[in-house]
PDB file of C-alpha atoms in Angstrom:
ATOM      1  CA  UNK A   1       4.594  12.776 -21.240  1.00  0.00           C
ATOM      2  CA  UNK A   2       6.920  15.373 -20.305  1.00  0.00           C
ATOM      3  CA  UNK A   3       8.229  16.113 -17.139  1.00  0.00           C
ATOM      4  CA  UNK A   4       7.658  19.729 -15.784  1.00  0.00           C
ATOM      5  CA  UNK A   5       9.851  19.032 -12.798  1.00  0.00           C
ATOM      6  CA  UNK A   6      13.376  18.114 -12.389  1.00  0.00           C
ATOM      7  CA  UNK A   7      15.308  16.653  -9.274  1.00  0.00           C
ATOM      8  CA  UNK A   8      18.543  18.603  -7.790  1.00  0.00           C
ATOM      9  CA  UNK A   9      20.610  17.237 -10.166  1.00  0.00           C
ATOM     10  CA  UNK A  10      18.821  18.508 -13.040  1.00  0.00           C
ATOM     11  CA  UNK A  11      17.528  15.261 -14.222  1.00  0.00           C
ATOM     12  CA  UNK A  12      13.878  15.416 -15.707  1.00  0.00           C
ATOM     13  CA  UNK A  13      11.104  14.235 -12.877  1.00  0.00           C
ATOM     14  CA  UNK A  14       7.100  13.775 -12.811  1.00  0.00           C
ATOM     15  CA  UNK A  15       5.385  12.886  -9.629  1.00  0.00           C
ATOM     16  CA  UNK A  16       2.897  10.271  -9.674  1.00  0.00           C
ATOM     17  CA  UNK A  17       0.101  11.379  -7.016  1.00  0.00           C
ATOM     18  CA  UNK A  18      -1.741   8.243  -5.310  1.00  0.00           C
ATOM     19  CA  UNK A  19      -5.553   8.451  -6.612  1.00  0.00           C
ATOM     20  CA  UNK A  20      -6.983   5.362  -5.412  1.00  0.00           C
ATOM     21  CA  UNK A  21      -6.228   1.973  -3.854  1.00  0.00           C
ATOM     22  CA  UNK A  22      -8.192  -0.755  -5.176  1.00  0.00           C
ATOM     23  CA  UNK A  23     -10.031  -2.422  -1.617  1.00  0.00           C
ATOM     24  CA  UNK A  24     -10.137  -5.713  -3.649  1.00  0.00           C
ATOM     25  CA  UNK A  25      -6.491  -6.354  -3.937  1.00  0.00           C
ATOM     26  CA  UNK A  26      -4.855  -4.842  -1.235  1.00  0.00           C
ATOM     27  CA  UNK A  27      -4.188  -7.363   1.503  1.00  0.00           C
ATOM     28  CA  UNK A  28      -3.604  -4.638   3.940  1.00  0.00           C
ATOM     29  CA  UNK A  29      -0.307  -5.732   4.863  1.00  0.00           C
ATOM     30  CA  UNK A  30       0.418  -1.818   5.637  1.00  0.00           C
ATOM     31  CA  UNK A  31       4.107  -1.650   3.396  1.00  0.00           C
ATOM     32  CA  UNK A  32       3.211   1.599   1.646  1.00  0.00           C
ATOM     33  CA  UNK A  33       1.308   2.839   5.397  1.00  0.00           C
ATOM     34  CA  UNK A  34       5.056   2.318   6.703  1.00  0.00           C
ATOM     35  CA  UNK A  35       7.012   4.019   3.587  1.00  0.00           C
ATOM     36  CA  UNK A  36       4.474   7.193   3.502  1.00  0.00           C
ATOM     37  CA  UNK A  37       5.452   9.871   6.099  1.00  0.00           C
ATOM     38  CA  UNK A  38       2.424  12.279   4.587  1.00  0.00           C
ATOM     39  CA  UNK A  39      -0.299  10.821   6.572  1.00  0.00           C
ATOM     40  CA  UNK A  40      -1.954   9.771   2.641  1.00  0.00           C
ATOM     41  CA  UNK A  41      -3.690   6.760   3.495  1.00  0.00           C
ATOM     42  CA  UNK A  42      -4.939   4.254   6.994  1.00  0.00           C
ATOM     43  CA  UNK A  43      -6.020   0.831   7.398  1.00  0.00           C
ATOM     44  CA  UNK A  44      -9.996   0.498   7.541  1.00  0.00           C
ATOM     45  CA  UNK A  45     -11.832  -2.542   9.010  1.00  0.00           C
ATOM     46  CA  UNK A  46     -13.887  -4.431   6.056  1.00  0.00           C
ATOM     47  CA  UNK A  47     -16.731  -7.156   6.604  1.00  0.00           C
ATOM     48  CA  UNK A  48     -17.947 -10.098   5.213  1.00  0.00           C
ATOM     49  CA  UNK A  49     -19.829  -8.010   1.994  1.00  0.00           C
ATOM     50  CA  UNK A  50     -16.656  -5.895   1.619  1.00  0.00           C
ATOM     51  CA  UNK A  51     -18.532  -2.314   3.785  1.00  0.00           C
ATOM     52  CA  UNK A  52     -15.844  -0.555   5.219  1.00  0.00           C
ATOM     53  CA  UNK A  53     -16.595  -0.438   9.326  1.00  0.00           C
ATOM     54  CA  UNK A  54     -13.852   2.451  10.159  1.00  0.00           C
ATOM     55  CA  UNK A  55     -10.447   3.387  10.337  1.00  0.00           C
ATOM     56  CA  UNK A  56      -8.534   0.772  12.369  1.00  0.00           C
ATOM     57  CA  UNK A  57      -6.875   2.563  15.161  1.00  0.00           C
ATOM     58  CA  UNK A  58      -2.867   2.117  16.061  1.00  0.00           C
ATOM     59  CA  UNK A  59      -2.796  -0.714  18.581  1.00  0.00           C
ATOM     60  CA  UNK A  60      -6.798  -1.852  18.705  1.00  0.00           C
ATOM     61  CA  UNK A  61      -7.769  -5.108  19.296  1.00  0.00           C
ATOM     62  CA  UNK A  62     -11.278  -4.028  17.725  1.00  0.00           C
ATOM     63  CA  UNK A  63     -12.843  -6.405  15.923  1.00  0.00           C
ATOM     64  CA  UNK A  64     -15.960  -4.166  15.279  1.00  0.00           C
ATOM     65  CA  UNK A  65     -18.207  -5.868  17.222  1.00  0.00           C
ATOM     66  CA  UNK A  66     -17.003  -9.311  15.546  1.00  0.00           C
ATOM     67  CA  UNK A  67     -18.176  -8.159  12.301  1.00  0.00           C
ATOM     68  CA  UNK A  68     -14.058  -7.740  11.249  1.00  0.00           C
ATOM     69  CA  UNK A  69     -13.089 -10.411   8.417  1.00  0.00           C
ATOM     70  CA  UNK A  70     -10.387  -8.516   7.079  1.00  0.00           C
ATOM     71  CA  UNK A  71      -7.882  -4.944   6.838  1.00  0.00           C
ATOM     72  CA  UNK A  72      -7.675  -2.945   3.532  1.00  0.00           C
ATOM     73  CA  UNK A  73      -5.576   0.387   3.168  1.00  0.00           C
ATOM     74  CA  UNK A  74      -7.621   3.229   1.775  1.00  0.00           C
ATOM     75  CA  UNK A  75      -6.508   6.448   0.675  1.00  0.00           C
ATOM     76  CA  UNK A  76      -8.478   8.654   2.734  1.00  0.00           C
ATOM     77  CA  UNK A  77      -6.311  11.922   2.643  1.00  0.00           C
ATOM     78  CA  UNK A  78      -4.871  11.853  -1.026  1.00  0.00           C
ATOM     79  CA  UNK A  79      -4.487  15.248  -0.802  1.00  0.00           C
ATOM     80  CA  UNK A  80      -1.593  15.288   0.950  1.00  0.00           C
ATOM     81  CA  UNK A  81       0.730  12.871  -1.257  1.00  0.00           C
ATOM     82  CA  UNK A  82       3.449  14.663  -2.792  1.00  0.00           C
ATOM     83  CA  UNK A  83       3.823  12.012  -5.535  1.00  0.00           C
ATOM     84  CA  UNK A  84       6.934   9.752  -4.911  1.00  0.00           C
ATOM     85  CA  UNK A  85       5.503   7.108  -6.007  1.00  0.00           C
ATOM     86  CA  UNK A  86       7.090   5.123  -2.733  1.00  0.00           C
ATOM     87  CA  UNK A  87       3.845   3.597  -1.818  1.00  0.00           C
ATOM     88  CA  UNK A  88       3.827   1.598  -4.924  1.00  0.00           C
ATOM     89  CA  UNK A  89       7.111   0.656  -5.340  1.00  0.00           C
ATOM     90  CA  UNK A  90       6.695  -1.176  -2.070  1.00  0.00           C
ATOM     91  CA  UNK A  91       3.099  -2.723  -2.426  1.00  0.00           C
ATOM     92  CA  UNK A  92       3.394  -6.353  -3.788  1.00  0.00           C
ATOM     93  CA  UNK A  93      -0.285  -6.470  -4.887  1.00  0.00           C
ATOM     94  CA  UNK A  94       0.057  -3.610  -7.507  1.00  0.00           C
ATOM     95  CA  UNK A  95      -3.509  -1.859  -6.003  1.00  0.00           C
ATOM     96  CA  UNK A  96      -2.678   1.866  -6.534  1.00  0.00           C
ATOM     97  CA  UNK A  97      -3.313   4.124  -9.092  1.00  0.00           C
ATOM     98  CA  UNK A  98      -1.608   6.906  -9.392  1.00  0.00           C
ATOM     99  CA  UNK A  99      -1.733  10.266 -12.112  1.00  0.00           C
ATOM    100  CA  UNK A 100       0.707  12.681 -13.209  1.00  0.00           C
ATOM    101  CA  UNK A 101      -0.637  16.447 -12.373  1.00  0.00           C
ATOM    102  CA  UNK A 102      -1.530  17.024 -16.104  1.00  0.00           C
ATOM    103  CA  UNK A 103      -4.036  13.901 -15.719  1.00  0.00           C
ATOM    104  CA  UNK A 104      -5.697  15.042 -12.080  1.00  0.00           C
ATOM    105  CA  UNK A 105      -8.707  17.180 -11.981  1.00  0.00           C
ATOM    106  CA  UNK A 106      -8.186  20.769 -10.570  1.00  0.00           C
TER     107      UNK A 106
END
């Protein structure tokens, strides 16, 4: 793979753009929420079966009608990750995938 980009220094650099978080493993502990300043991805409500309820909002005590069993992050506005790859440097469960531009659909 060779980089098409390179940092200020000159030094060879490809981004790695966020394509999905796995719901299964995240454990919505919100580390890669806190190290993303793009707005890329929010924590959802999830129930008992694993359906998403809805985006859990900043300081609600919703439990979605007491259907709530747990929090997962989901990527819900890829589009806008510039591919730092800061979200997965800081998630301890490994859950996101990310592509190099070559690899992403146009």
């Amino acid at each position: 793979m060779m980089a098409d980009y390179t940092t200020r220094d000159g030094s060879p650099w490809t981004p790695l753009f966020l394509v999905s978080i796995d719901g299964g493993a995240c454990i919505g502990c919100a580390r890669c929420f806190k190290v993303c300043d793009r707005d890329v991805m929010h924590l959802y409500g999830v129930d008992d079966e694993g359906e998403i309820l809805g985006k859990v909002v900043e300081d609600d005590d919703d439990d979605f009608d007491g259907e709530l069993n747990r929090k997962i992050m989901v990527a819900d506005n890829d589009g806008a990750c510039i591919g730092c790859n800061a979200c997965a440097r800081v998630c301890p469960k490994a859950c996101q995938s990310h592509a190099t531009p070559d690899k992403l659909a146009a």
